[in-house]
Amino acid sequence: MEDLGAVVWPPEPVRTGRLVLRASEIRDRAAFIELLASPEVHAYLGGPRPRDELEREMPGAPERWPGSFVVDLDGSMIGQILLRRATGHRRPAAAGKIDLGYLFLPRAWGFGYAAEACAAALGWLAGALPGEPVVLTTQSANAGSMRLAAKLGFTEVERFEAWGAEQWLGMRSPATPSG
Ligand SMILES: CC(C)(COP(=O)(O)OP(=O)(O)OC[C@H]1O[C@@H](n2cnc3c(N)ncnc32)[C@H](O)[C@@H]1OP(=O)(O)O)[C@@H](O)C(=O)NCCC(=O)NCCS
């Protein structure tokens, strides 16, 4: 995976009805550690990272690269959206395409925040890099993620075995201009 490269970064904050999407800042460090050390968040992602390792190695403003959005609710980080170039993706249909990932703190699940934030990030992407399809890989057993992918308009390309589980590869076509 590579970052998005030639986009304006940090971006102007993206505002939705309830959330702000923005680049990472120093004040997000504790929330990033919570996110990356959470067994619940990483149940379908190969397991969490050890908290002491994260405390030691996490930089001041973590994950500050083009395409990594902090999702902010009332001034606090509740999740991260990752838009990356899937160079080296093991499935040819996804290789080189833009890939969407999402990680939210468990206390923020079940309110529609992930759907609201991902839709806004995809809207931002359509302006920053127009006309590109977006891919998404998730374990098919990850029911919440599968529901979210469908809500966002991703449709199945294929299922494949990797990392000891069945994976679902979805794709979302770029919006076509109307009128
Ligand atoms: C995947 C993940 C982001 C989904 O989070 P989520 O909160 O379930 O997703 P949504 O934002 O779509 O919210 C949907 C739920 O909010 C509910 N909801 C409550 N208020 C709502 C509102 N105002 N608007 C929309 N939905 C609302 C919906 O009914 C739905 O509930 P349901 O799942 O019981 O049907 C979250 O589980 C997560 O971070 N998992 C760990 C990371 C991960 O596995 N990522 C996938 C790999 S990239």
PDB file of C-alpha atoms and ligand atoms in Angstrom:
ATOM      1  CA  MET A   1       0.000   0.000   0.000  1.00  0.00           C
ATOM      2  CA  GLU A   2       1.128   3.541  -0.706  1.00  0.00           C
ATOM      3  CA  ASP A   3      -0.276   6.878   0.349  1.00  0.00           C
ATOM      4  CA  LEU A   4      -2.319   8.945  -2.105  1.00  0.00           C
ATOM      5  CA  GLY A   5       0.665  11.001  -3.189  1.00  0.00           C
ATOM      6  CA  ALA A   6      -0.266  14.048  -5.230  1.00  0.00           C
ATOM      7  CA  VAL A   7      -3.205  15.448  -3.257  1.00  0.00           C
ATOM      8  CA  VAL A   8      -3.316  18.630  -1.176  1.00  0.00           C
ATOM      9  CA  TRP A   9      -2.401  17.521   2.353  1.00  0.00           C
ATOM     10  CA  PRO A  10      -3.288  18.313   5.062  1.00  0.00           C
ATOM     11  CA  PRO A  11      -6.696  18.915   3.497  1.00  0.00           C
ATOM     12  CA  GLU A  12      -9.291  21.446   4.429  1.00  0.00           C
ATOM     13  CA  PRO A  13     -11.354  19.726   7.161  1.00  0.00           C
ATOM     14  CA  VAL A  14     -14.347  17.861   5.715  1.00  0.00           C
ATOM     15  CA  ARG A  15     -17.526  18.545   7.713  1.00  0.00           C
ATOM     16  CA  THR A  16     -20.584  16.297   7.851  1.00  0.00           C
ATOM     17  CA  GLY A  17     -23.757  16.658   9.908  1.00  0.00           C
ATOM     18  CA  ARG A  18     -22.064  15.343  13.072  1.00  0.00           C
ATOM     19  CA  LEU A  19     -18.374  14.868  12.300  1.00  0.00           C
ATOM     20  CA  VAL A  20     -15.204  16.497  11.060  1.00  0.00           C
ATOM     21  CA  LEU A  21     -12.607  14.627   8.971  1.00  0.00           C
ATOM     22  CA  ARG A  22      -9.128  16.087   9.265  1.00  0.00           C
ATOM     23  CA  ALA A  23      -5.424  15.209   9.301  1.00  0.00           C
ATOM     24  CA  SER A  24      -3.970  13.757  12.510  1.00  0.00           C
ATOM     25  CA  GLU A  25      -2.678  16.056  15.250  1.00  0.00           C
ATOM     26  CA  ILE A  26      -0.592  15.583  18.415  1.00  0.00           C
ATOM     27  CA  ARG A  27      -3.764  15.549  20.546  1.00  0.00           C
ATOM     28  CA  ASP A  28      -4.916  12.337  18.763  1.00  0.00           C
ATOM     29  CA  ARG A  29      -2.032  10.208  20.061  1.00  0.00           C
ATOM     30  CA  ALA A  30      -3.888   8.590  22.986  1.00  0.00           C
ATOM     31  CA  ALA A  31      -6.891   7.740  20.816  1.00  0.00           C
ATOM     32  CA  PHE A  32      -4.623   6.173  18.172  1.00  0.00           C
ATOM     33  CA  ILE A  33      -2.999   3.992  20.834  1.00  0.00           C
ATOM     34  CA  GLU A  34      -6.447   2.953  22.083  1.00  0.00           C
ATOM     35  CA  LEU A  35      -7.551   2.174  18.519  1.00  0.00           C
ATOM     36  CA  LEU A  36      -4.484   0.148  17.524  1.00  0.00           C
ATOM     37  CA  ALA A  37      -4.265  -1.740  20.853  1.00  0.00           C
ATOM     38  CA  SER A  38      -7.953  -2.711  20.872  1.00  0.00           C
ATOM     39  CA  PRO A  39      -8.607  -6.468  20.522  1.00  0.00           C
ATOM     40  CA  GLU A  40     -12.226  -5.690  19.564  1.00  0.00           C
ATOM     41  CA  VAL A  41     -11.201  -3.374  16.721  1.00  0.00           C
ATOM     42  CA  HIS A  42      -8.671  -5.923  15.435  1.00  0.00           C
ATOM     43  CA  ALA A  43     -10.821  -9.045  15.817  1.00  0.00           C
ATOM     44  CA  TYR A  44     -10.901  -9.428  12.013  1.00  0.00           C
ATOM     45  CA  LEU A  45      -7.630  -7.647  11.281  1.00  0.00           C
ATOM     46  CA  GLY A  46      -5.001 -10.069  12.537  1.00  0.00           C
ATOM     47  CA  GLY A  47      -5.006  -8.913  16.162  1.00  0.00           C
ATOM     48  CA  PRO A  48      -4.006  -5.707  17.943  1.00  0.00           C
ATOM     49  CA  ARG A  49      -0.517  -4.313  18.545  1.00  0.00           C
ATOM     50  CA  PRO A  50       0.921  -4.424  22.065  1.00  0.00           C
ATOM     51  CA  ARG A  51       0.079  -1.248  23.969  1.00  0.00           C
ATOM     52  CA  ASP A  52       3.595  -0.839  25.427  1.00  0.00           C
ATOM     53  CA  GLU A  53       5.099  -1.042  21.927  1.00  0.00           C
ATOM     54  CA  LEU A  54       2.649   1.609  20.687  1.00  0.00           C
ATOM     55  CA  GLU A  55       3.416   3.847  23.682  1.00  0.00           C
ATOM     56  CA  ARG A  56       7.115   3.568  22.835  1.00  0.00           C
ATOM     57  CA  GLU A  57       6.972   3.927  19.048  1.00  0.00           C
ATOM     58  CA  MET A  58       3.951   6.104  18.201  1.00  0.00           C
ATOM     59  CA  PRO A  59       5.063   9.487  16.866  1.00  0.00           C
ATOM     60  CA  GLY A  60       3.663  12.784  18.152  1.00  0.00           C
ATOM     61  CA  ALA A  61       1.063  13.216  15.404  1.00  0.00           C
ATOM     62  CA  PRO A  62       0.442   9.584  14.380  1.00  0.00           C
ATOM     63  CA  GLU A  63      -0.513   8.385  10.916  1.00  0.00           C
ATOM     64  CA  ARG A  64      -0.077  11.780   9.336  1.00  0.00           C
ATOM     65  CA  TRP A  65       0.099  10.883   5.634  1.00  0.00           C
ATOM     66  CA  PRO A  66      -1.953  11.814   2.537  1.00  0.00           C
ATOM     67  CA  GLY A  67      -5.202   9.825   2.719  1.00  0.00           C
ATOM     68  CA  SER A  68      -5.284   9.161   6.494  1.00  0.00           C
ATOM     69  CA  PHE A  69      -8.252  10.983   8.013  1.00  0.00           C
ATOM     70  CA  VAL A  70      -8.969  11.314  11.709  1.00  0.00           C
ATOM     71  CA  VAL A  71     -12.710  11.239  12.345  1.00  0.00           C
ATOM     72  CA  ASP A  72     -13.517  13.795  15.010  1.00  0.00           C
ATOM     73  CA  LEU A  73     -16.715  13.968  17.061  1.00  0.00           C
ATOM     74  CA  ASP A  74     -17.077  17.054  19.248  1.00  0.00           C
ATOM     75  CA  GLY A  75     -13.308  17.616  19.316  1.00  0.00           C
ATOM     76  CA  SER A  76     -12.232  14.014  20.041  1.00  0.00           C
ATOM     77  CA  MET A  77     -11.014  11.328  17.688  1.00  0.00           C
ATOM     78  CA  ILE A  78     -13.412   8.375  17.314  1.00  0.00           C
ATOM     79  CA  GLY A  79     -11.854   6.651  14.318  1.00  0.00           C
ATOM     80  CA  GLN A  80      -9.566   6.639  11.323  1.00  0.00           C
ATOM     81  CA  ILE A  81     -10.306   6.364   7.608  1.00  0.00           C
ATOM     82  CA  LEU A  82      -7.521   5.158   5.361  1.00  0.00           C
ATOM     83  CA  LEU A  83      -7.448   5.895   1.625  1.00  0.00           C
ATOM     84  CA  ARG A  84      -4.387   4.300   0.057  1.00  0.00           C
ATOM     85  CA  ARG A  85      -3.105   3.123  -3.313  1.00  0.00           C
ATOM     86  CA  ALA A  86      -3.267  -0.683  -3.269  1.00  0.00           C
ATOM     87  CA  THR A  87       0.040  -1.302  -5.012  1.00  0.00           C
ATOM     88  CA  GLY A  88       0.958  -4.943  -4.606  1.00  0.00           C
ATOM     89  CA  HIS A  89      -2.581  -6.066  -3.706  1.00  0.00           C
ATOM     90  CA  ARG A  90      -2.659  -9.852  -4.042  1.00  0.00           C
ATOM     91  CA  ARG A  91      -5.816  -9.734  -6.228  1.00  0.00           C
ATOM     92  CA  PRO A  92      -5.209  -8.375  -9.762  1.00  0.00           C
ATOM     93  CA  ALA A  93      -8.655  -6.700  -9.790  1.00  0.00           C
ATOM     94  CA  ALA A  94      -7.565  -4.469  -6.874  1.00  0.00           C
ATOM     95  CA  ALA A  95      -3.886  -3.899  -7.652  1.00  0.00           C
ATOM     96  CA  GLY A  96      -3.070  -0.220  -8.142  1.00  0.00           C
ATOM     97  CA  LYS A  97      -6.573   0.982  -7.236  1.00  0.00           C
ATOM     98  CA  ILE A  98      -7.488   3.225  -4.334  1.00  0.00           C
ATOM     99  CA  ASP A  99      -8.362   1.195  -1.238  1.00  0.00           C
ATOM    100  CA  LEU A 100     -10.705   2.246   1.574  1.00  0.00           C
ATOM    101  CA  GLY A 101     -10.125   1.128   5.173  1.00  0.00           C
ATOM    102  CA  TYR A 102     -11.855   2.154   8.410  1.00  0.00           C
ATOM    103  CA  LEU A 103     -11.239   1.679  12.120  1.00  0.00           C
ATOM    104  CA  PHE A 104     -13.556   3.099  14.769  1.00  0.00           C
ATOM    105  CA  LEU A 105     -13.354   2.922  18.562  1.00  0.00           C
ATOM    106  CA  PRO A 106     -15.935   0.415  19.840  1.00  0.00           C
ATOM    107  CA  ARG A 107     -17.749   3.053  21.873  1.00  0.00           C
ATOM    108  CA  ALA A 108     -18.519   4.836  18.573  1.00  0.00           C
ATOM    109  CA  TRP A 109     -20.041   1.781  16.861  1.00  0.00           C
ATOM    110  CA  GLY A 110     -23.757   1.580  16.207  1.00  0.00           C
ATOM    111  CA  PHE A 111     -24.491   5.279  15.610  1.00  0.00           C
ATOM    112  CA  GLY A 112     -23.922   5.474  11.882  1.00  0.00           C
ATOM    113  CA  TYR A 113     -20.711   7.489  12.337  1.00  0.00           C
ATOM    114  CA  ALA A 114     -18.603   5.163  10.173  1.00  0.00           C
ATOM    115  CA  ALA A 115     -21.091   5.328   7.302  1.00  0.00           C
ATOM    116  CA  GLU A 116     -21.342   9.123   7.575  1.00  0.00           C
ATOM    117  CA  ALA A 117     -17.555   9.567   7.701  1.00  0.00           C
ATOM    118  CA  CYS A 118     -16.737   7.097   4.907  1.00  0.00           C
ATOM    119  CA  ALA A 119     -19.303   8.662   2.583  1.00  0.00           C
ATOM    120  CA  ALA A 120     -17.721  12.062   3.229  1.00  0.00           C
ATOM    121  CA  ALA A 121     -14.198  10.701   2.645  1.00  0.00           C
ATOM    122  CA  LEU A 122     -15.314   9.167  -0.660  1.00  0.00           C
ATOM    123  CA  GLY A 123     -16.846  12.507  -1.600  1.00  0.00           C
ATOM    124  CA  TRP A 124     -13.562  14.245  -0.801  1.00  0.00           C
ATOM    125  CA  LEU A 125     -11.701  11.655  -2.903  1.00  0.00           C
ATOM    126  CA  ALA A 126     -14.011  12.195  -5.874  1.00  0.00           C
ATOM    127  CA  GLY A 127     -12.960  15.856  -5.809  1.00  0.00           C
ATOM    128  CA  ALA A 128      -9.243  15.238  -5.158  1.00  0.00           C
ATOM    129  CA  LEU A 129      -8.728  12.345  -7.617  1.00  0.00           C
ATOM    130  CA  PRO A 130     -11.785  12.257  -9.870  1.00  0.00           C
ATOM    131  CA  GLY A 131     -12.945   9.225 -11.795  1.00  0.00           C
ATOM    132  CA  GLU A 132     -11.179   6.491  -9.843  1.00  0.00           C
ATOM    133  CA  PRO A 133     -12.876   3.315  -8.675  1.00  0.00           C
ATOM    134  CA  VAL A 134     -12.313   2.404  -5.004  1.00  0.00           C
ATOM    135  CA  VAL A 135     -11.739  -1.101  -3.638  1.00  0.00           C
ATOM    136  CA  LEU A 136     -12.265  -2.489  -0.163  1.00  0.00           C
ATOM    137  CA  THR A 137     -11.135  -5.771   1.378  1.00  0.00           C
ATOM    138  CA  THR A 138     -12.725  -7.136   4.520  1.00  0.00           C
ATOM    139  CA  GLN A 139     -13.192 -10.537   6.119  1.00  0.00           C
ATOM    140  CA  SER A 140     -16.602 -11.817   5.058  1.00  0.00           C
ATOM    141  CA  ALA A 141     -17.198 -12.814   8.714  1.00  0.00           C
ATOM    142  CA  ASN A 142     -16.909  -9.135   9.738  1.00  0.00           C
ATOM    143  CA  ALA A 143     -20.651  -8.479   9.629  1.00  0.00           C
ATOM    144  CA  GLY A 144     -20.547  -4.781  10.598  1.00  0.00           C
ATOM    145  CA  SER A 145     -17.926  -4.069   7.959  1.00  0.00           C
ATOM    146  CA  MET A 146     -19.854  -6.025   5.311  1.00  0.00           C
ATOM    147  CA  ARG A 147     -23.018  -4.001   6.082  1.00  0.00           C
ATOM    148  CA  LEU A 148     -21.044  -0.760   5.893  1.00  0.00           C
ATOM    149  CA  ALA A 149     -19.473  -1.706   2.544  1.00  0.00           C
ATOM    150  CA  ALA A 150     -22.917  -2.397   1.075  1.00  0.00           C
ATOM    151  CA  LYS A 151     -24.306   0.895   2.440  1.00  0.00           C
ATOM    152  CA  LEU A 152     -21.437   2.770   0.795  1.00  0.00           C
ATOM    153  CA  GLY A 153     -22.211   1.218  -2.593  1.00  0.00           C
ATOM    154  CA  PHE A 154     -19.462  -1.411  -2.824  1.00  0.00           C
ATOM    155  CA  THR A 155     -20.394  -4.554  -4.722  1.00  0.00           C
ATOM    156  CA  GLU A 156     -18.658  -7.907  -4.668  1.00  0.00           C
ATOM    157  CA  VAL A 157     -15.816  -8.595  -7.083  1.00  0.00           C
ATOM    158  CA  GLU A 158     -14.705 -11.857  -5.534  1.00  0.00           C
ATOM    159  CA  ARG A 159     -14.031 -13.769  -2.362  1.00  0.00           C
ATOM    160  CA  PHE A 160     -10.624 -15.290  -1.648  1.00  0.00           C
ATOM    161  CA  GLU A 161      -8.728 -17.030   1.118  1.00  0.00           C
ATOM    162  CA  ALA A 162      -5.935 -15.082   2.804  1.00  0.00           C
ATOM    163  CA  TRP A 163      -4.556 -14.536   6.300  1.00  0.00           C
ATOM    164  CA  GLY A 164      -6.385 -17.686   7.458  1.00  0.00           C
ATOM    165  CA  ALA A 165      -9.892 -16.473   6.596  1.00  0.00           C
ATOM    166  CA  GLU A 166     -12.272 -15.776   3.726  1.00  0.00           C
ATOM    167  CA  GLN A 167     -11.824 -12.228   2.413  1.00  0.00           C
ATOM    168  CA  TRP A 168     -14.376 -10.172   0.490  1.00  0.00           C
ATOM    169  CA  LEU A 169     -13.159  -7.811  -2.221  1.00  0.00           C
ATOM    170  CA  GLY A 170     -15.627  -5.102  -3.164  1.00  0.00           C
ATOM    171  CA  MET A 171     -15.470  -2.245  -5.636  1.00  0.00           C
ATOM    172  CA  ARG A 172     -17.279   1.060  -5.983  1.00  0.00           C
ATOM    173  CA  SER A 173     -17.392   2.701  -9.383  1.00  0.00           C
ATOM    174  CA  PRO A 174     -16.763   6.416  -9.670  1.00  0.00           C
ATOM    175  CA  ALA A 175     -19.902   8.540  -9.791  1.00  0.00           C
ATOM    176  CA  THR A 176     -20.815   9.415 -13.341  1.00  0.00           C
ATOM    177  CA  PRO A 177     -21.727  13.046 -13.944  1.00  0.00           C
ATOM    178  CA  SER A 178     -25.483  13.432 -14.387  1.00  0.00           C
ATOM    179  CA  GLY A 179     -27.326  15.695 -16.777  1.00  0.00           C
TER     180      GLY A 179
HETATM  181  C1  LIG B   1     -16.655  -1.739  10.656  1.00  0.00           C
HETATM  182  C2  LIG B   1     -17.097  -0.625  11.604  1.00  0.00           C
HETATM  183  C3  LIG B   1     -16.452   0.677  11.185  1.00  0.00           C
HETATM  184  C4  LIG B   1     -18.618  -0.505  11.517  1.00  0.00           C
HETATM  185  O1  LIG B   1     -19.059   0.441  12.467  1.00  0.00           O
HETATM  186  P1  LIG B   1     -20.642   0.725  12.665  1.00  0.00           P
HETATM  187  O2  LIG B   1     -20.779   1.742  13.689  1.00  0.00           O
HETATM  188  O3  LIG B   1     -21.317  -0.587  12.854  1.00  0.00           O
HETATM  189  O4  LIG B   1     -21.044   1.240  11.216  1.00  0.00           O
HETATM  190  P2  LIG B   1     -22.100   2.343  10.765  1.00  0.00           P
HETATM  191  O5  LIG B   1     -21.569   3.692  10.886  1.00  0.00           O
HETATM  192  O6  LIG B   1     -22.527   1.915   9.401  1.00  0.00           O
HETATM  193  O7  LIG B   1     -23.289   2.219  11.795  1.00  0.00           O
HETATM  194  C5  LIG B   1     -24.262   1.239  11.590  1.00  0.00           C
HETATM  195  C6  LIG B   1     -25.137   1.075  12.796  1.00  0.00           C
HETATM  196  O8  LIG B   1     -25.486   2.336  13.372  1.00  0.00           O
HETATM  197  C7  LIG B   1     -26.922   2.356  13.589  1.00  0.00           C
HETATM  198  N1  LIG B   1     -27.320   3.779  13.671  1.00  0.00           N
HETATM  199  C8  LIG B   1     -27.698   4.404  14.814  1.00  0.00           C
HETATM  200  N2  LIG B   1     -27.946   5.700  14.562  1.00  0.00           N
HETATM  201  C9  LIG B   1     -27.734   5.898  13.235  1.00  0.00           C
HETATM  202  C10 LIG B   1     -27.842   7.035  12.386  1.00  0.00           C
HETATM  203  N3  LIG B   1     -28.170   8.236  12.857  1.00  0.00           N
HETATM  204  N4  LIG B   1     -27.534   6.875  11.069  1.00  0.00           N
HETATM  205  C11 LIG B   1     -27.170   5.677  10.566  1.00  0.00           C
HETATM  206  N5  LIG B   1     -27.061   4.548  11.339  1.00  0.00           N
HETATM  207  C12 LIG B   1     -27.337   4.669  12.663  1.00  0.00           C
HETATM  208  C13 LIG B   1     -27.447   1.541  12.455  1.00  0.00           C
HETATM  209  O9  LIG B   1     -28.743   1.069  12.713  1.00  0.00           O
HETATM  210  C14 LIG B   1     -26.423   0.387  12.396  1.00  0.00           C
HETATM  211  O10 LIG B   1     -26.679  -0.563  13.389  1.00  0.00           O
HETATM  212  P3  LIG B   1     -26.522  -2.141  13.100  1.00  0.00           P
HETATM  213  O11 LIG B   1     -25.087  -2.375  12.706  1.00  0.00           O
HETATM  214  O12 LIG B   1     -26.897  -2.765  14.384  1.00  0.00           O
HETATM  215  O13 LIG B   1     -27.439  -2.430  11.955  1.00  0.00           O
HETATM  216  C15 LIG B   1     -16.689  -0.949  13.062  1.00  0.00           C
HETATM  217  O14 LIG B   1     -17.298  -2.142  13.462  1.00  0.00           O
HETATM  218  C16 LIG B   1     -15.194  -1.076  13.247  1.00  0.00           C
HETATM  219  O15 LIG B   1     -14.470  -0.104  13.390  1.00  0.00           O
HETATM  220  N6  LIG B   1     -14.683  -2.338  13.280  1.00  0.00           N
HETATM  221  C17 LIG B   1     -13.279  -2.587  13.510  1.00  0.00           C
HETATM  222  C18 LIG B   1     -12.419  -2.271  12.318  1.00  0.00           C
HETATM  223  C19 LIG B   1     -12.724  -3.138  11.132  1.00  0.00           C
HETATM  224  O16 LIG B   1     -13.043  -4.309  11.265  1.00  0.00           O
HETATM  225  N7  LIG B   1     -12.604  -2.567   9.915  1.00  0.00           N
HETATM  226  C20 LIG B   1     -12.883  -3.282   8.708  1.00  0.00           C
HETATM  227  C21 LIG B   1     -11.707  -3.537   7.888  1.00  0.00           C
HETATM  228  S1  LIG B   1     -11.185  -2.175   6.871  1.00  0.00           S
END
